[in-house]
Short mmCIF file of C-alpha atoms and ligand atoms in Angstrom, two decimals:
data_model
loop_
_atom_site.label_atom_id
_atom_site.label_comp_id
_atom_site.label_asym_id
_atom_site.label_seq_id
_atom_site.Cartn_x
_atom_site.Cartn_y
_atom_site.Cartn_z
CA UNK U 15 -81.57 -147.15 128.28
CA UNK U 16 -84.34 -144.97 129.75
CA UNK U 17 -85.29 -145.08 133.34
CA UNK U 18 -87.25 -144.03 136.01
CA UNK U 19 -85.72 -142.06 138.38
CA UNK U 20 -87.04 -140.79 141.94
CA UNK U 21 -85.14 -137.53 143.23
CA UNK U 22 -86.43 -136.94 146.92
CA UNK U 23 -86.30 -133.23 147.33
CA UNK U 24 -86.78 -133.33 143.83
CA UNK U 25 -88.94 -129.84 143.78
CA UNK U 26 -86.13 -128.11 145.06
CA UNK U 27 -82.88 -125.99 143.72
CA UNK U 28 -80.51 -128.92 142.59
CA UNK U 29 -83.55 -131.37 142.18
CA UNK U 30 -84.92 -129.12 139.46
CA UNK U 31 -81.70 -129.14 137.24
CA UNK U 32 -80.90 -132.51 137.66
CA UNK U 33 -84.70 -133.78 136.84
CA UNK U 34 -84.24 -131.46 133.65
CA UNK U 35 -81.42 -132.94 132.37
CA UNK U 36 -82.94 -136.21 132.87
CA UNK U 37 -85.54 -135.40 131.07
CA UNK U 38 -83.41 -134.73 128.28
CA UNK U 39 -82.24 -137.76 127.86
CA UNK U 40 -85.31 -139.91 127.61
CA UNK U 41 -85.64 -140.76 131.51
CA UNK U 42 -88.62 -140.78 133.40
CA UNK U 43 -88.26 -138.08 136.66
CA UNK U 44 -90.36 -138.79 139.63
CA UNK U 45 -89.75 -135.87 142.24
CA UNK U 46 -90.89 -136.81 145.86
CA UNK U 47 -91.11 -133.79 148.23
CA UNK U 48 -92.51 -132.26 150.97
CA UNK U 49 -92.53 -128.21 149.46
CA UNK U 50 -90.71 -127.28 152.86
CA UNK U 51 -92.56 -123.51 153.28
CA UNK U 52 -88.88 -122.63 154.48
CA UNK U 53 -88.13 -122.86 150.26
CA UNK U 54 -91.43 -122.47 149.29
CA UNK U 55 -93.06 -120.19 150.29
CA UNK U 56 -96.24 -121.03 148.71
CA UNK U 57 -95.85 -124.57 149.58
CA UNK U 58 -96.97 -124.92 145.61
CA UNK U 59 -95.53 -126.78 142.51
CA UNK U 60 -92.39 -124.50 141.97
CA UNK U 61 -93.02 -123.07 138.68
CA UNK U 62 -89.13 -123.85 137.34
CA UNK U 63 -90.16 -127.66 138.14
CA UNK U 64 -90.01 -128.72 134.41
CA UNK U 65 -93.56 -130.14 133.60
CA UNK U 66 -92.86 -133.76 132.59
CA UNK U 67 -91.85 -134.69 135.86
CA UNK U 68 -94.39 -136.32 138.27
CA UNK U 69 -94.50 -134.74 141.11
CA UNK U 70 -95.23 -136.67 144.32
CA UNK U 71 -96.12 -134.65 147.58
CA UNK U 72 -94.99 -136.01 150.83
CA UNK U 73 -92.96 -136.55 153.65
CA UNK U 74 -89.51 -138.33 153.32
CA UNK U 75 -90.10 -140.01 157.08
CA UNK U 76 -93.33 -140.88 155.97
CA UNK U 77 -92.57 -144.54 154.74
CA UNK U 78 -96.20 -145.36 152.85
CA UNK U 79 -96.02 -142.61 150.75
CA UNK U 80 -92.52 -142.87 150.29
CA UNK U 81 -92.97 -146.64 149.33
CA UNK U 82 -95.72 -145.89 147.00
CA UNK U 83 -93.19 -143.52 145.40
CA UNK U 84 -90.55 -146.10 144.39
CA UNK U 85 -92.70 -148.17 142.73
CA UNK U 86 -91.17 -148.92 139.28
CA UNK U 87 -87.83 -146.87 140.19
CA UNK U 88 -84.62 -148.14 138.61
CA UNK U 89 -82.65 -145.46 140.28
CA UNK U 90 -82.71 -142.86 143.25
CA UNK U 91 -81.44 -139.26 143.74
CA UNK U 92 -81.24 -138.54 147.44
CA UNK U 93 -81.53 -134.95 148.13
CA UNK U 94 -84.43 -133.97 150.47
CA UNK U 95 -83.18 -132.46 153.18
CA UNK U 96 -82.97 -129.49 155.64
CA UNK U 97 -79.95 -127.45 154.94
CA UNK U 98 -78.26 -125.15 156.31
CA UNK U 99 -75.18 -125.42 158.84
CA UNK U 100 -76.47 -122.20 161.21
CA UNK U 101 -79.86 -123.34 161.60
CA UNK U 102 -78.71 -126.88 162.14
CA UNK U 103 -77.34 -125.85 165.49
CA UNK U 104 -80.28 -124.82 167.21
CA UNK U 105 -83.25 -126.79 164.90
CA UNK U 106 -81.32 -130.01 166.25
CA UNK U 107 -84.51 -132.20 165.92
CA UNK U 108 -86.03 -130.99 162.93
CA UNK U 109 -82.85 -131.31 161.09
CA UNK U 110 -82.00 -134.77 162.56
CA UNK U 111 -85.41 -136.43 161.77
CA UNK U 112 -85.64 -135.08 158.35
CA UNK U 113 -82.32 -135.81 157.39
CA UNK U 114 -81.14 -139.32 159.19
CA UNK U 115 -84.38 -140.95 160.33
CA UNK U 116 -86.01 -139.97 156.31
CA UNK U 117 -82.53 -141.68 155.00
CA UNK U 118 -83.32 -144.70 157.44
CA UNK U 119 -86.99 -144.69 155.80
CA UNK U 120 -85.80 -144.74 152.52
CA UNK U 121 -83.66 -147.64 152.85
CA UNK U 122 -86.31 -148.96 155.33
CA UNK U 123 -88.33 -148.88 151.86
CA UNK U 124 -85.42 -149.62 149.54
CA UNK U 125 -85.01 -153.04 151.12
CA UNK U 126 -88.32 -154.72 149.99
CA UNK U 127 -88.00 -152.64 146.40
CA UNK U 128 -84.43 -152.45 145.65
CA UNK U 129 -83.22 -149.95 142.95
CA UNK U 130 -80.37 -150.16 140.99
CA UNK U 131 -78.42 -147.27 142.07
CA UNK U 132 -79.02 -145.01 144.78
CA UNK U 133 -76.75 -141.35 144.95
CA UNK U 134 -76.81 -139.01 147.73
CA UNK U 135 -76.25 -135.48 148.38
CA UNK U 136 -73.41 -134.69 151.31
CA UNK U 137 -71.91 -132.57 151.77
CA UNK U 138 -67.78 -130.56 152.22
CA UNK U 139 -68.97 -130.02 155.69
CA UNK U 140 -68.00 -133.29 156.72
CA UNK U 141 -65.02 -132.31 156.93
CA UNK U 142 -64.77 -129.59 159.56
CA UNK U 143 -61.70 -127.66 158.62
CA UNK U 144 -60.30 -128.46 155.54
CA UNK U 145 -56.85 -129.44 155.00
CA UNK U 146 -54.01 -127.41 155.87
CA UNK U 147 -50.44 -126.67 155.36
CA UNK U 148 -47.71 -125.53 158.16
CA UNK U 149 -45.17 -122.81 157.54
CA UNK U 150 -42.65 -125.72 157.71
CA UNK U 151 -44.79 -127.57 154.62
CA UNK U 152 -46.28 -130.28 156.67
CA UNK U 153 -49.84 -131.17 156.05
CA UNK U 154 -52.75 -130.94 158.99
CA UNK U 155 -55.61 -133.26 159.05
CA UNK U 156 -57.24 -132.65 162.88
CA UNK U 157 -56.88 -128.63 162.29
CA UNK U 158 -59.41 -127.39 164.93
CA UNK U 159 -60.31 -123.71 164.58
CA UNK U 160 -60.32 -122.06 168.33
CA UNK U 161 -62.17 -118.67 169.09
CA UNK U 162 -60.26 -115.97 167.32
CA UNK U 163 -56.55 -115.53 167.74
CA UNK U 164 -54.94 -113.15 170.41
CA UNK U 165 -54.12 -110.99 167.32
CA UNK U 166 -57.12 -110.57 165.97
CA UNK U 167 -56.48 -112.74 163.16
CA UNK U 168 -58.59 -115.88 161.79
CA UNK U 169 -57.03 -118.46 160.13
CA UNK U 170 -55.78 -121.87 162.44
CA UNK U 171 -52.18 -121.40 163.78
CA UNK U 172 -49.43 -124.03 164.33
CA UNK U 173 -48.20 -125.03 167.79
CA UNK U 174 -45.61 -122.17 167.08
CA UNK U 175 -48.77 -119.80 166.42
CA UNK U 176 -47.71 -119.66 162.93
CA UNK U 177 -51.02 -119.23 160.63
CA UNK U 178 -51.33 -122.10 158.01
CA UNK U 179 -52.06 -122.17 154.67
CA UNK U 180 -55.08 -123.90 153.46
CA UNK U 181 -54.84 -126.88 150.98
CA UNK U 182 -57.28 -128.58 148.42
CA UNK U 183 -58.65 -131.17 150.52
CA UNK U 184 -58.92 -134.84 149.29
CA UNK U 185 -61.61 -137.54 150.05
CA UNK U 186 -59.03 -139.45 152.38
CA UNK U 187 -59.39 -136.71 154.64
CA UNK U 188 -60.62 -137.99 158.30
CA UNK U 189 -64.25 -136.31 158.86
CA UNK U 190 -64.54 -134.17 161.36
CA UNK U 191 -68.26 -133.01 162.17
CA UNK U 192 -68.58 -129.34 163.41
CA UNK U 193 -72.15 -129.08 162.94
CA UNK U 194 -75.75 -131.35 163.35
CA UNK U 195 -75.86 -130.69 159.17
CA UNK U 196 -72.26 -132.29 159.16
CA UNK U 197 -73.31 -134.95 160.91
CA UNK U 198 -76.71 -135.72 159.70
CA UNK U 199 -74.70 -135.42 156.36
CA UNK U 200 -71.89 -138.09 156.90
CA UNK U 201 -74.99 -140.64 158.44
CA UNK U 202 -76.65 -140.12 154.82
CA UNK U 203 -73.92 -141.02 153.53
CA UNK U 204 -72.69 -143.80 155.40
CA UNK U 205 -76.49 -145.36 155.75
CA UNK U 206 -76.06 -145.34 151.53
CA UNK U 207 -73.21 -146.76 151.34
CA UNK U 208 -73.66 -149.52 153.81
CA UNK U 209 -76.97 -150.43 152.91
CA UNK U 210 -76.67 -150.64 149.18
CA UNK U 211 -73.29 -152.59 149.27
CA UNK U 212 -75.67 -154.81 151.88
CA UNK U 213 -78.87 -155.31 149.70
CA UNK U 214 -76.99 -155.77 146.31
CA UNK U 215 -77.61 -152.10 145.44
CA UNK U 216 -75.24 -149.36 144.05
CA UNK U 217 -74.37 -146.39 146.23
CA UNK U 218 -72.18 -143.01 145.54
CA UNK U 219 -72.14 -139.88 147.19
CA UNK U 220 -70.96 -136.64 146.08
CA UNK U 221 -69.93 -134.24 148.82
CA UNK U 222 -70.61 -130.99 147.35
CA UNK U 223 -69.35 -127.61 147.95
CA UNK U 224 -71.36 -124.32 147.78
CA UNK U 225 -73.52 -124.26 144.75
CA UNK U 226 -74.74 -121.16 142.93
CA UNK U 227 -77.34 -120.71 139.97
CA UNK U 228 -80.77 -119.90 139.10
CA UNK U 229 -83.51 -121.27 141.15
CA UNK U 230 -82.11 -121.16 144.52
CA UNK U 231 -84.49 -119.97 146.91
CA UNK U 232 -83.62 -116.64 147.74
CA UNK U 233 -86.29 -116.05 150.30
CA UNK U 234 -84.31 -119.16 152.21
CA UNK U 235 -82.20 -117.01 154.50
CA UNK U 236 -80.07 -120.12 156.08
CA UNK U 237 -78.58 -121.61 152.88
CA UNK U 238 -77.14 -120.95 149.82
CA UNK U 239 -74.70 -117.74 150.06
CA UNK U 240 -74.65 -116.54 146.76
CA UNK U 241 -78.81 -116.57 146.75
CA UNK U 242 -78.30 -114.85 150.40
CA UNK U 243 -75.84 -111.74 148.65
CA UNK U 244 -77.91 -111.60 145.57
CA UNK U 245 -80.90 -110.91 147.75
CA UNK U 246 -79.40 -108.43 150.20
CA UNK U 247 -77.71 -106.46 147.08
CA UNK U 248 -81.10 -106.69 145.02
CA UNK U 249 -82.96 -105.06 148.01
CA UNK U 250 -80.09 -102.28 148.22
CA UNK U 251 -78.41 -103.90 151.43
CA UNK U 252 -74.67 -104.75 152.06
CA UNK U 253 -74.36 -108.47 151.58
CA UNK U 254 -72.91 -110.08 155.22
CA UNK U 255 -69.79 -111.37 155.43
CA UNK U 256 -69.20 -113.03 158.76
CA UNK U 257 -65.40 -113.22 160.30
CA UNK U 258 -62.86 -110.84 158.65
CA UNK U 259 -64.26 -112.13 154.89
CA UNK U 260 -61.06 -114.03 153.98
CA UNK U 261 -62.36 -117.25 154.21
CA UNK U 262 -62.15 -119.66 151.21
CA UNK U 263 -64.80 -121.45 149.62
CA UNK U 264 -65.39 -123.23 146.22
CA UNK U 265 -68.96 -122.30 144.54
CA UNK U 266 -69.69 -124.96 142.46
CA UNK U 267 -72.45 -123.77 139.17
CA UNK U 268 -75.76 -126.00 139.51
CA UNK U 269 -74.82 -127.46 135.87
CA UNK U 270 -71.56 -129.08 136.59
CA UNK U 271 -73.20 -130.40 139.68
CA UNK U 272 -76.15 -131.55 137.71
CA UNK U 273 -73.33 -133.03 135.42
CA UNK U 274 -71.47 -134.63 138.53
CA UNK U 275 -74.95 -136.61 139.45
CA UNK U 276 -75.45 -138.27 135.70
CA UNK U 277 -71.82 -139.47 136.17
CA UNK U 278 -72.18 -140.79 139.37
CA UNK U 279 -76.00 -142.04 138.13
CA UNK U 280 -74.41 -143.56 135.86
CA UNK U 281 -70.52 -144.91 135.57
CA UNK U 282 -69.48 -148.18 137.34
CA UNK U 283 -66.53 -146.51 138.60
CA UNK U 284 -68.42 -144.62 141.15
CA UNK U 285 -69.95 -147.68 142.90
CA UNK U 286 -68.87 -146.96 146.34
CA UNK U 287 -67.43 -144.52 146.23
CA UNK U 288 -67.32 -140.39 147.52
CA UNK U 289 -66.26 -138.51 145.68
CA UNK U 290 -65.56 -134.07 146.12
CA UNK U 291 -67.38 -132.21 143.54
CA UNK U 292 -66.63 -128.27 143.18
CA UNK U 293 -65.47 -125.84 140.78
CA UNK U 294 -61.90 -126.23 141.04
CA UNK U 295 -61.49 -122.65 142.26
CA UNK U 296 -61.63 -121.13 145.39
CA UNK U 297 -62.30 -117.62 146.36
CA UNK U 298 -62.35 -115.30 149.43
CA UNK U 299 -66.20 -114.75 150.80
CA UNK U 300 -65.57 -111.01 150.50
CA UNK U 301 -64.48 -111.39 146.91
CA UNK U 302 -67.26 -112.92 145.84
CA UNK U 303 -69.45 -110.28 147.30
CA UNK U 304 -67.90 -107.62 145.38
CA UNK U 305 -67.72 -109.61 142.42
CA UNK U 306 -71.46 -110.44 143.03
CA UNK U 307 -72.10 -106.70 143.76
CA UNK U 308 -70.91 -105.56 140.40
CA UNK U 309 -72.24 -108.48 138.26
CA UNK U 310 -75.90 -106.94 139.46
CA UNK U 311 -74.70 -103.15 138.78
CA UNK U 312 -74.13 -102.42 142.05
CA UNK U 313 -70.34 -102.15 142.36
CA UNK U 314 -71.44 -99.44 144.86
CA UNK U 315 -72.36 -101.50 147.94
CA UNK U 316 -69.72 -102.67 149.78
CA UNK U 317 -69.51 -105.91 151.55
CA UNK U 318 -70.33 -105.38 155.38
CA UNK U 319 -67.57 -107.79 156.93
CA UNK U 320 -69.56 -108.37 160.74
CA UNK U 321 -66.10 -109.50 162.40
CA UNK U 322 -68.64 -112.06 164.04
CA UNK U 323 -68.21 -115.82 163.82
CA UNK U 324 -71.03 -118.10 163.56
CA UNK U 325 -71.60 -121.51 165.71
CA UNK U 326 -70.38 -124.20 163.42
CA UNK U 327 -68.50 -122.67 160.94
CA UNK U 328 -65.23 -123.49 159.06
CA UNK U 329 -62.69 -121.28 158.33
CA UNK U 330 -61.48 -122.31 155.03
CA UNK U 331 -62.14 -125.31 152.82
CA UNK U 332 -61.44 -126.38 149.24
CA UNK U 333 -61.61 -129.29 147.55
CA UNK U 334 -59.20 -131.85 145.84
CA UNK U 335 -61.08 -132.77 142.98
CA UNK U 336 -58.92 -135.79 141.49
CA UNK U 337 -60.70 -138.43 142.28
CA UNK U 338 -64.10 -137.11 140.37
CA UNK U 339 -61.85 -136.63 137.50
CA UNK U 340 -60.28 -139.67 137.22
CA UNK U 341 -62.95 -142.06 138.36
CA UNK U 342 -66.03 -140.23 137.66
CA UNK U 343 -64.54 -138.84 134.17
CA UNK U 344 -66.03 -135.08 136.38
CA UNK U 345 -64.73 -131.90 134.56
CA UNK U 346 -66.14 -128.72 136.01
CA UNK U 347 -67.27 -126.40 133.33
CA UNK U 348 -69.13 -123.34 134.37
CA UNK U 349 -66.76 -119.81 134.09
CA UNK U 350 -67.67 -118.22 137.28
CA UNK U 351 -68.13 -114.36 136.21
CA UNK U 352 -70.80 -115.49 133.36
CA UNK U 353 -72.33 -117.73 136.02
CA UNK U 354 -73.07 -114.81 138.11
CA UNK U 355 -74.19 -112.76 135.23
CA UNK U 356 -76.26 -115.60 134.64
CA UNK U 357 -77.60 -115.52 138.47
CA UNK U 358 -77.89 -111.50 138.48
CA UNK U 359 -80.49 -111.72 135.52
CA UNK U 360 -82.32 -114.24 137.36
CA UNK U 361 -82.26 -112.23 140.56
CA UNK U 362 -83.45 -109.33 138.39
CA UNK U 363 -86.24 -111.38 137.88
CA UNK U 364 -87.76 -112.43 140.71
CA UNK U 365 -89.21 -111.36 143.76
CA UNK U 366 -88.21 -111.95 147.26
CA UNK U 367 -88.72 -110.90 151.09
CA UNK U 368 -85.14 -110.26 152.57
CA UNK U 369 -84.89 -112.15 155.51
CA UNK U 370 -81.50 -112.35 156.17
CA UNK U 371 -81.70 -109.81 159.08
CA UNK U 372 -84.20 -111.95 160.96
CA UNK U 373 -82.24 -115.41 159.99
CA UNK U 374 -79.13 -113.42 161.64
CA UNK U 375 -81.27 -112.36 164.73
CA UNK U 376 -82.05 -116.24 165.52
CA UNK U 377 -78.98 -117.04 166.09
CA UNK U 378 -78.08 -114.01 168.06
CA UNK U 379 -80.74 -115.06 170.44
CA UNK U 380 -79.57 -118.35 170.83
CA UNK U 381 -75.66 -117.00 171.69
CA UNK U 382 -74.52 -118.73 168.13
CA UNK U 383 -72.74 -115.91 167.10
CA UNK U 384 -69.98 -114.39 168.80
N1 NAD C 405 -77.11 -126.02 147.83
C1 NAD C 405 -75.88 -126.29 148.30
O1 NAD C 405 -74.97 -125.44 148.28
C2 NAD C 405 -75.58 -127.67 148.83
C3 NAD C 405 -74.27 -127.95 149.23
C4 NAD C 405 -73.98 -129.21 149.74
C5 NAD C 405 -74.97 -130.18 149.81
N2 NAD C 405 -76.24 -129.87 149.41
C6 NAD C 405 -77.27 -130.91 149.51
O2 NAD C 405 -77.90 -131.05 148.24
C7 NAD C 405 -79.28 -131.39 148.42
C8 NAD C 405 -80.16 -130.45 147.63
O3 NAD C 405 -79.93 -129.12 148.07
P1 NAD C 405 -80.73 -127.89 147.47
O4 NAD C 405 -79.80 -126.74 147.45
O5 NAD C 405 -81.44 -128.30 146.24
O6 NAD C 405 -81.77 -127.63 148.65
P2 NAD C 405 -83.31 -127.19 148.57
O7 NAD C 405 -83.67 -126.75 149.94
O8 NAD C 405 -83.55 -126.27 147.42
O9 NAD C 405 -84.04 -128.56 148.23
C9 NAD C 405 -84.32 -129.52 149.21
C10 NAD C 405 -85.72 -130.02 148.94
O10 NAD C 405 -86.04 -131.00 149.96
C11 NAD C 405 -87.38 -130.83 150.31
N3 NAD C 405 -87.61 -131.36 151.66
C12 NAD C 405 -87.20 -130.82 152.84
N4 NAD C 405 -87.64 -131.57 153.86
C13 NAD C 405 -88.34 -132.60 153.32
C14 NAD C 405 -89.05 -133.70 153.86
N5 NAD C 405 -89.16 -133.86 155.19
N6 NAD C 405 -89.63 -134.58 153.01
C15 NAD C 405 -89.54 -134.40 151.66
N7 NAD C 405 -88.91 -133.36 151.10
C16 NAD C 405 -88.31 -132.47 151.91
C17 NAD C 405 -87.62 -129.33 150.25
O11 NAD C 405 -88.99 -129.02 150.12
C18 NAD C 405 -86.79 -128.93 149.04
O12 NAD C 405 -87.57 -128.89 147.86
C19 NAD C 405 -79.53 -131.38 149.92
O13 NAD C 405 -79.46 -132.70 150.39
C20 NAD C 405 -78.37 -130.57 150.48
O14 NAD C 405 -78.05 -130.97 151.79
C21 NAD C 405 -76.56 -128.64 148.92
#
């Protein structure tokens, strides 16, 4: 049956896709967002914002607007936000208002016009450090990264400063919040939860890894790696990889995550629930920048691994993607080398200001790399 669906942040990279796919199927896509000038620059309709959806201008905190929004909405997509894990650390405020006290607003608003289903973006950095296996084959929930090793090396040792393996990490994971975007991330997701299960509502949230495709804002130097790389590389610099570059990370393609929000839009089985949505495969950071390198014809720029580590950061973290599978029915389809091709002719495409040298400065003023 068609619907009308809000997305708050619904002008922006994942917004886009999943109001297109909507649109597809017969629903009505009302987008309500503030055009951030941190993702668009011309704080102006984004052009890849398909035309059939209604696009609503305003604040998420700002509850009139916001309430005027959700008038005839069967169903919400949660994803306004700021994001980004580095900036999070020293735009504690910004970051904190936007993203807990604009999910308190919504359900502030959601209370006196109730929608069927609401589904929120989180996040894997609610988990700190991802699971982890000991030399001796015992698993490590509480793995807490220290500065770098005596060594030199990176990844968490064992109280016998052995170096453990990193595991796919399931939902049943404890959280452990590293970062303001961790936390303001588990309070979205816990204010959904709670308050839909309280005002006869349906909540899900999806705590997504890194996601990659066309339309991420590559002039947004604080989020999004693969649009960070693909705009160093297209401007003839060396992509940066912080730490020695071995760190793992799943990159998710914008499609299966747009296919992971119908499901969880959609199937009773995700009432509730959380659920880990990534591509099944994880990869080095300094793989993927050669990979990414070469997919845009320049195999000849070499990753510049800084060495540095950033405030906040995790050192590896994959995801155990069972539970989508079985519950939400999830199956991750994207192959990842035609999804970069796929990203590299976008890149070729567009225009942007490299700013990843200035992002990188901010934090070196405020002591957040090391
Ligand atoms: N992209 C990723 O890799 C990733 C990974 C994990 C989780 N997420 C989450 O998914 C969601 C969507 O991410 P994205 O990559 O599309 O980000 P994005 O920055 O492209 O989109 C976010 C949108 O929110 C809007 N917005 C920001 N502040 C607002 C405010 N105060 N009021 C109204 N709108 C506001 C922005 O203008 C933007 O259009 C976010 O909640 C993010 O935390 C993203």
């Amino acid at each position: 049956m068609a619907e009308t669906i809000l997305i708050t942040g619904g002008a922006g990279f994942v917004g886009r896709h999943v109001a297109k796919s909507l649109l597809e199927d017969g629903h009505r896509v009302r987008a309500f967002d503030s055009l951030i000038e941190q993702v668009h620059p011309a704080r102006a309709r984004p052009v890849e914002l398909d035309p059939e959806v209604e696009l609503v201008v305003g604040d998420i905190r700002d509850g009139d607007a916001l309430g005027r929004a959700l008038t005839g909405v069967d169903a919400v997509i949660h994803l306004a936000a700021e994001v980004g894990v580095g900036q999070s650390m020293y735009a504690v405020d910004r970051y904190t208002s936007v993203n807990d006290l604009g999910t308190a607003v919504l359900f502030q608003k959601l209370i006196d016009k109730p929608a069927r289903r609401v589904v929120v973006a989180s996040s894997m950095s609610v988990y700190g450090e991802g699971l982890y296996r000991t030399a001796d084959g015992v698993l490590m929930e509480d793995v807490v990264r220290g500065p770098r090793n005596p060594d030199g090396s990176w990844d968490p040792l064992d109280g016998e400063g052995r170096a453990m393996t990193p595991v796919p990490t399931p939902e049943t994971k404890r959280p452990a919040l590293k970062s303001v975007y961790a936390i303001n991330k588990f309070v979205q997701e816990r204010l959904t939860l709670t308050l839909t299960a309280q005002y006869g509502m349906e909540g899900a949230a999806l705590r997504l890894w890194n996601i990659y495709g066309p339309g991420q804002a590559l002039s947004n130097p604080y989020t999004g790696v693969l649009a960070i790389f693909a705009s160093r590389i297209m401007h003839g610099q060396a992509p940066m990889v912080f730490e020695d570059g071995r760190q793992r990370r799943d990159f998710v393609h914008v499609s299966d995550v747009v296919s992971a929000f119908r499901l969880a839009l959609e199937r009773p089985e995700a009432v509730g629930e959380t659920f880990n949505i990534g591509s099944g495969e994880d990869r080095s950071v300094e793989d993927v920048a050669r990979l990414q390198a070469a997919s845009m014809g320049r195999g000849d720029i070499e990753p510049n691994i800084t060495k540095q580590a950033r405030a906040g950061d995790i050192r590896h973290n994959i995801p155990d993607l069972t539970k989508a599978r079985t519950l939400l029915g999830y199956e991750p389809k994207q192959d990842f080398t035609r999804g970069l091709e796929e990203l590299a002719a976008w890149v070729a495409r567009q225009e942007s200001k490299d700013r990843v040298a200035e992002a990188r400065r901010e934090l070196e003023l405020r002591g957040l790399v090391a």
